PDB file of C-alpha atoms in Angstrom:
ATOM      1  CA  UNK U  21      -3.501  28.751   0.748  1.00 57.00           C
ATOM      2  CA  UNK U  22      -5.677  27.355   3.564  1.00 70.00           C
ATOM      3  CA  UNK U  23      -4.363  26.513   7.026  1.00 88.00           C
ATOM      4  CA  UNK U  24      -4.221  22.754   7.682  1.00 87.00           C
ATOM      5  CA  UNK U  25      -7.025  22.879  10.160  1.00 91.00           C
ATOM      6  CA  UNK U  26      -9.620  24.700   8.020  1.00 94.00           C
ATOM      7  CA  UNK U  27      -8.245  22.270   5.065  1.00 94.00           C
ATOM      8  CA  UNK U  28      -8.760  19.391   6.996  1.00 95.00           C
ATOM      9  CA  UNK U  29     -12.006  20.527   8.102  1.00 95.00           C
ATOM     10  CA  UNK U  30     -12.962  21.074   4.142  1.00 95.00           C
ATOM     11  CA  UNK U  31     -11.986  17.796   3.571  1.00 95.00           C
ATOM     12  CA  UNK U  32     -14.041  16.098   5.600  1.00 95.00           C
ATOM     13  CA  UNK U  33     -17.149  18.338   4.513  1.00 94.00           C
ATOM     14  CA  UNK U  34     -16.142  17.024   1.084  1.00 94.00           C
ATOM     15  CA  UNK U  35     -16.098  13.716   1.440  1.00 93.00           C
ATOM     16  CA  UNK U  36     -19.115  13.704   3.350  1.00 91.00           C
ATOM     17  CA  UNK U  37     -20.779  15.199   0.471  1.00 89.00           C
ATOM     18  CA  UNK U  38     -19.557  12.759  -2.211  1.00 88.00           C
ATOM     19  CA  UNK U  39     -20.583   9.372  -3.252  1.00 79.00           C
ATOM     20  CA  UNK U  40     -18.227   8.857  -5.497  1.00 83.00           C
ATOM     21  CA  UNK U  41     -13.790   8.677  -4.449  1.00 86.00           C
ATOM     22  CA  UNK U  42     -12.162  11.696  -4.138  1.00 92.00           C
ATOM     23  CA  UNK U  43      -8.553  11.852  -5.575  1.00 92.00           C
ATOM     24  CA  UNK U  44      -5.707  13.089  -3.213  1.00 93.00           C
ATOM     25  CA  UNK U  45      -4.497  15.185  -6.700  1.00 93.00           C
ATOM     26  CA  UNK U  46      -8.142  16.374  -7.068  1.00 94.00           C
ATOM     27  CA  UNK U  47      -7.838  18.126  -3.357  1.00 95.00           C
ATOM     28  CA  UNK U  48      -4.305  19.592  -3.895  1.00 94.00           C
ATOM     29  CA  UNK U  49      -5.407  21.280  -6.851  1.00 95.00           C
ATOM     30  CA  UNK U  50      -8.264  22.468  -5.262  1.00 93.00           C
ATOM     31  CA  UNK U  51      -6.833  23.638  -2.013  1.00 93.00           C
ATOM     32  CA  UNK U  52      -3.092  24.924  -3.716  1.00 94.00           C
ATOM     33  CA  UNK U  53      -1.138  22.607  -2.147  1.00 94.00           C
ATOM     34  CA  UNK U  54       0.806  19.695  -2.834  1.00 94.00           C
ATOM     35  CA  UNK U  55      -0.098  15.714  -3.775  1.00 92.00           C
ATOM     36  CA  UNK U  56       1.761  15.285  -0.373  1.00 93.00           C
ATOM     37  CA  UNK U  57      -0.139  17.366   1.947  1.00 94.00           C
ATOM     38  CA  UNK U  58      -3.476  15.719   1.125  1.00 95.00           C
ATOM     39  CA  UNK U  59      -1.864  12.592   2.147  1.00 92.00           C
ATOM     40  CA  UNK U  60      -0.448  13.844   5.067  1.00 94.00           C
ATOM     41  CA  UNK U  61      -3.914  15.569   6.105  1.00 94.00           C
ATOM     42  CA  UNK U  62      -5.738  12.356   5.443  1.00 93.00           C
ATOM     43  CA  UNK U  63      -3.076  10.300   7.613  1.00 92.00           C
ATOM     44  CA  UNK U  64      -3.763  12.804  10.488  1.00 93.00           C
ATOM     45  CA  UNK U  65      -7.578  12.596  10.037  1.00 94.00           C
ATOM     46  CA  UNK U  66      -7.651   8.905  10.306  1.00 89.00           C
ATOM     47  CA  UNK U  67      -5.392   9.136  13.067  1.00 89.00           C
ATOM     48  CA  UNK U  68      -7.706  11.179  14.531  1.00 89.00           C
ATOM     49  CA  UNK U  69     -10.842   8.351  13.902  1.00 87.00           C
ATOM     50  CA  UNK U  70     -12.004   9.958  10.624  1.00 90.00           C
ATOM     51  CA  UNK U  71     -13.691   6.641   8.815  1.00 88.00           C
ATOM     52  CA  UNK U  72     -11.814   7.596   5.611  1.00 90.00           C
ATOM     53  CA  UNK U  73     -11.089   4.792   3.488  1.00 84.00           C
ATOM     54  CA  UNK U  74      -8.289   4.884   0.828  1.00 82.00           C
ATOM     55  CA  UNK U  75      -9.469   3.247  -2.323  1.00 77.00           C
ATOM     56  CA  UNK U  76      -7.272   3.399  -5.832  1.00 72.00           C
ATOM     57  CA  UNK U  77      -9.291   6.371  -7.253  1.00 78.00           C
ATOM     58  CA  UNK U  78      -9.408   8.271  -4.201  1.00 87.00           C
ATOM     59  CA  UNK U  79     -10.567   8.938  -0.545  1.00 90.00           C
ATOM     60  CA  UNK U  80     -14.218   7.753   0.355  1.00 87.00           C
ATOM     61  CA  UNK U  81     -16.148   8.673   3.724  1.00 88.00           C
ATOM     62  CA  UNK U  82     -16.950   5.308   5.374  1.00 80.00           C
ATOM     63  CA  UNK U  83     -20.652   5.260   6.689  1.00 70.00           C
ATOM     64  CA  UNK U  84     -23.378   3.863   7.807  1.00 62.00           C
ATOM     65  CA  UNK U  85     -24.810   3.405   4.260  1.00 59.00           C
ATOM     66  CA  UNK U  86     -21.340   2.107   2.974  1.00 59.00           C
ATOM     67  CA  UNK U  87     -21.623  -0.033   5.455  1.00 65.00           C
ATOM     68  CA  UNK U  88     -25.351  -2.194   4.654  1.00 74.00           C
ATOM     69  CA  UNK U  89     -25.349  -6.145   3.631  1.00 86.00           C
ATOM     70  CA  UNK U  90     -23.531  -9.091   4.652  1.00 92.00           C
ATOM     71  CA  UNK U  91     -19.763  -9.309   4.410  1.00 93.00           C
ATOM     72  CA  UNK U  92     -17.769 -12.280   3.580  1.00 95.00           C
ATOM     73  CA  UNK U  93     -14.272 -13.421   1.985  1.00 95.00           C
ATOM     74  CA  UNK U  94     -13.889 -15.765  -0.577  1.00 96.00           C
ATOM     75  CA  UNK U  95     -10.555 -17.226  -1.563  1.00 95.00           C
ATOM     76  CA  UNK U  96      -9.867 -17.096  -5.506  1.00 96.00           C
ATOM     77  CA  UNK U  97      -7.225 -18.007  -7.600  1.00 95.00           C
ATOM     78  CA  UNK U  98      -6.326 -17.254 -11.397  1.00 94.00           C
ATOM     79  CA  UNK U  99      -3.588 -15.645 -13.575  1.00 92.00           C
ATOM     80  CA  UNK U 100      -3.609 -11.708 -14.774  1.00 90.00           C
ATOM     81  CA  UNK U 101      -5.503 -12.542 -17.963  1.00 93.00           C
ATOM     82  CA  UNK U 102      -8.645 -13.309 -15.974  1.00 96.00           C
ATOM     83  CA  UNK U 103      -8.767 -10.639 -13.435  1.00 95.00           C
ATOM     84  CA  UNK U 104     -11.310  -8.337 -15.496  1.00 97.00           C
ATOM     85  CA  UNK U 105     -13.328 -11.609 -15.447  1.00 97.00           C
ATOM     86  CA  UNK U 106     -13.393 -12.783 -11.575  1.00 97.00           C
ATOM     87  CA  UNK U 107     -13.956  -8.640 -11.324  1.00 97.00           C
ATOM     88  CA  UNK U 108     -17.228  -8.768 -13.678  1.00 98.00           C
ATOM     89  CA  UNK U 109     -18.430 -11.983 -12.186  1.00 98.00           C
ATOM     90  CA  UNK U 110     -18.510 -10.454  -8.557  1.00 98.00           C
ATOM     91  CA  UNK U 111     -19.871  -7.523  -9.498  1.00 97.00           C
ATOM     92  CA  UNK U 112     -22.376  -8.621 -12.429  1.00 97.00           C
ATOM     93  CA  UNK U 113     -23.739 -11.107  -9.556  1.00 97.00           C
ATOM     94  CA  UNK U 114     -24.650  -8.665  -6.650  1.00 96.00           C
ATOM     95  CA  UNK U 115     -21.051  -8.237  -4.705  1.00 96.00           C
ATOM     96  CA  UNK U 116     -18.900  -5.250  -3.798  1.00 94.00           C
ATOM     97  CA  UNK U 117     -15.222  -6.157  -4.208  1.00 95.00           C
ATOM     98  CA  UNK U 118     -14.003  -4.529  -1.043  1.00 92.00           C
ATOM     99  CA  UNK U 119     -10.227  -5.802  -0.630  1.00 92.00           C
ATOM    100  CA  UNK U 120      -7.846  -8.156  -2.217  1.00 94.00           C
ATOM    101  CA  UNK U 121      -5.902  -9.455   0.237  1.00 93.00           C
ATOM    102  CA  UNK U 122      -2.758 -12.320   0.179  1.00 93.00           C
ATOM    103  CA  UNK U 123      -0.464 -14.042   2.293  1.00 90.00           C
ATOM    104  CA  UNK U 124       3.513 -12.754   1.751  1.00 86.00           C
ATOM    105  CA  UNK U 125       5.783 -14.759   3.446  1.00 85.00           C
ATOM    106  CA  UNK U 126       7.732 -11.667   5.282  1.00 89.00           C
ATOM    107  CA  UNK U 127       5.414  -9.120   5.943  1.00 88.00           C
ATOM    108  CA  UNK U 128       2.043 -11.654   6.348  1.00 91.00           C
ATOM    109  CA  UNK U 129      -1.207  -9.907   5.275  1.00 91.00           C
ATOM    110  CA  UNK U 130      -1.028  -7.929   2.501  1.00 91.00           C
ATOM    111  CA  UNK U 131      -4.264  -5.974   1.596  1.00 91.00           C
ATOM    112  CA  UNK U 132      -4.948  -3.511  -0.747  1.00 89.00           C
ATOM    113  CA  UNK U 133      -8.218  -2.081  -0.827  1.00 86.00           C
ATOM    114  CA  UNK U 134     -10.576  -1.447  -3.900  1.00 89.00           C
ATOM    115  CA  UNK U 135     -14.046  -0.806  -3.144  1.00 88.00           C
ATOM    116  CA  UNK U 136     -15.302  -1.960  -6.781  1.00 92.00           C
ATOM    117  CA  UNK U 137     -18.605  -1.502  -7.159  1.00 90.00           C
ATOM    118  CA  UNK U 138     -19.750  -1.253 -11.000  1.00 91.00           C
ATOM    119  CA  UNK U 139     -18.659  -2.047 -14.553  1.00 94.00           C
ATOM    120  CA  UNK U 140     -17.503   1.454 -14.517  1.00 92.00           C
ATOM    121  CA  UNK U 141     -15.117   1.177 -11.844  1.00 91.00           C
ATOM    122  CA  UNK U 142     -13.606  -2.381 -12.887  1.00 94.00           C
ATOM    123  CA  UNK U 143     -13.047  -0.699 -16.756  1.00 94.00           C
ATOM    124  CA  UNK U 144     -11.658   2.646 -14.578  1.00 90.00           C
ATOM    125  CA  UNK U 145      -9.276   0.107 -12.517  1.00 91.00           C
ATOM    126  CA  UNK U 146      -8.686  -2.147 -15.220  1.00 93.00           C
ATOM    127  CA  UNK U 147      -7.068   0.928 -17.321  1.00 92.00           C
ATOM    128  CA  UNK U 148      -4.910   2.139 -14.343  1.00 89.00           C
ATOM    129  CA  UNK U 149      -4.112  -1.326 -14.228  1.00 91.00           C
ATOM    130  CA  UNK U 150      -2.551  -1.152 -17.573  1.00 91.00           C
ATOM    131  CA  UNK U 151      -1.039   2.304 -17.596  1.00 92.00           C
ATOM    132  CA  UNK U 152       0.569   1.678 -14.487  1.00 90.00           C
ATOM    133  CA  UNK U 153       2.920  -0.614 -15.159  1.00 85.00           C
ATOM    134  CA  UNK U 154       2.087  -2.146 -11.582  1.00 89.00           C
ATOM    135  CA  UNK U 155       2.234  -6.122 -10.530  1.00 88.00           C
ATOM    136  CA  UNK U 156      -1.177  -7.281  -9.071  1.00 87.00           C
ATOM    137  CA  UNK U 157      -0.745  -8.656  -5.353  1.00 87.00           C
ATOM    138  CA  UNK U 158      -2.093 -11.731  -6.644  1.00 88.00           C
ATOM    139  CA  UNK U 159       1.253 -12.182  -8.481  1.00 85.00           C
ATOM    140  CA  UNK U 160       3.230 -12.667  -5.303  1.00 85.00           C
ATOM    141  CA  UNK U 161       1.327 -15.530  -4.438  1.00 88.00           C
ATOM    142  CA  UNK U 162       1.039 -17.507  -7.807  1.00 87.00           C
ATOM    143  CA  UNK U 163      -2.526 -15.679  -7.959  1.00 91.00           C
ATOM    144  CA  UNK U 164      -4.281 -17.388  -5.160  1.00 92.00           C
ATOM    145  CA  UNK U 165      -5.553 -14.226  -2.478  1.00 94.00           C
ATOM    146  CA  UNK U 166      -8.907 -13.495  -1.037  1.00 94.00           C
ATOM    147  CA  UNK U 167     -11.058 -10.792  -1.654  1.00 95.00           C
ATOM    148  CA  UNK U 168     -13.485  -9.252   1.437  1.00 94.00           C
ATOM    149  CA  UNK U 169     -16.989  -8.694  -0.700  1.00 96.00           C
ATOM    150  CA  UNK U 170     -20.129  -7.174   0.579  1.00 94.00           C
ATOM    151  CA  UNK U 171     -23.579  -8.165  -1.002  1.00 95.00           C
ATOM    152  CA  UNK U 172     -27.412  -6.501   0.089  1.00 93.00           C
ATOM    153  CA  UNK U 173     -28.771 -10.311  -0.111  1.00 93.00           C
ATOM    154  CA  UNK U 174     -27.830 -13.558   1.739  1.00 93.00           C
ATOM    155  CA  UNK U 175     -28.345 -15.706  -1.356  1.00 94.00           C
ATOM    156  CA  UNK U 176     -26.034 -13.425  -3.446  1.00 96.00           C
ATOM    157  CA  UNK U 177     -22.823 -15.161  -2.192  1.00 96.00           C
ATOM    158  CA  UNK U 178     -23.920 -19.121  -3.754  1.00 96.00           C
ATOM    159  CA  UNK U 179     -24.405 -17.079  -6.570  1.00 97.00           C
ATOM    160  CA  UNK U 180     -20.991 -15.321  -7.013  1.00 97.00           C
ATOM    161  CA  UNK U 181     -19.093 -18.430  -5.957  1.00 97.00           C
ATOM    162  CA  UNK U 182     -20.663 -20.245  -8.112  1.00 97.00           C
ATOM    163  CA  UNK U 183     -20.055 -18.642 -11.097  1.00 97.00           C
ATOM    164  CA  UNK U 184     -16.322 -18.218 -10.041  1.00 97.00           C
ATOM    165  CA  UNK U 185     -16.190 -21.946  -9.882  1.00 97.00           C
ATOM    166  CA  UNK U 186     -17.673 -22.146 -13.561  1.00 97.00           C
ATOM    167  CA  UNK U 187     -15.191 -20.016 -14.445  1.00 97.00           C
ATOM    168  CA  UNK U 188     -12.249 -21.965 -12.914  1.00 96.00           C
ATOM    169  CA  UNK U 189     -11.307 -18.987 -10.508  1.00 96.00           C
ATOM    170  CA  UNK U 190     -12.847 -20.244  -7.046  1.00 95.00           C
ATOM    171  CA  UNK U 191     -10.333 -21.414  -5.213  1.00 94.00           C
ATOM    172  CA  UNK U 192     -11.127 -25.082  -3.506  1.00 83.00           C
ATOM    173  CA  UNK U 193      -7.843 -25.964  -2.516  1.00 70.00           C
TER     174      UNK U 193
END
């Protein structure tokens, strides 16, 4: 077993070298060690300024290049049975889904973060989705919530809402 410095070090040099999320199980089993200390060396690396970013299949390295187009929320709102679709629409039309993000009444802003880039990763988070037995934040809030997207071209975003107002999941108040 490797000392948490030298893991922690490894870690980084891992994500660095990876384009793709890195699963907090996928590092245990690599490194011997429990689910728990991954998640406990991340938490100390971000402490420590680390630009990791915790996304629902794993740890990603924030940088520069994660970090290229405009940025802008749009607020959305729909039931469970078209989440796949607002998903595909962003996607199919230029966007990153960075974050979902909704308004509880104790707690205030909820975000969960989801880093969606492909059809791959919406069928990959649409099947956790399912297995997991989990409520969608959007649920707490009768499905309106706003979702942080990132797209490489200005014109991208009257595109995407758009077509989420065709599909009756733009939210206009």
């Amino acid at each position: 077993m490797i000392e948490g410095d030298k893991r922690r070090q490894q870690i980084m040099q891992t994500l660095a070298g990876e384009q793709r999320p890195i699963s907090a199980s996928r590092f245990a089993k690599n490194f011997g060690v429990s689910r728990q200390i991954i998640v406990g060396d991340i938490a100390l690396l971000r402490a420590a300024g680390k630009n990791i970013i915790a996304t629902a299949r794993g740890y990603i390295l924030e940088t520069e290049e994660t970090n290229t187009g405009h940025v802008s929320k749009i607020a959305v709102q729909h039931g469970k049975d078209q989440t796949e679709e607002e998903l595909r629409l962003i996607v199919e039309n230029g966007g990153e889904i960075i974050d979902v993000i909704v308004e509880h009444p104790l707690y205030g802003e909820l975000t969960g973060t989801l880093h969606i880039k492909t059809a791959q990763d919406i069928d990959s988070f649409m099947r956790r989705y399912e297995k997991s037995n989990a409520s969608l934040l959007s649920e707490l809030t009768d499905g309106i919530h706003l979702h942080t997207i990132r797209y490489p071209e200005k014109h991208m975003l009257k595109t995407i809402r758009q077509k989420l107002a065709e599909a009756g999941i733009l939210y206009e108040g």
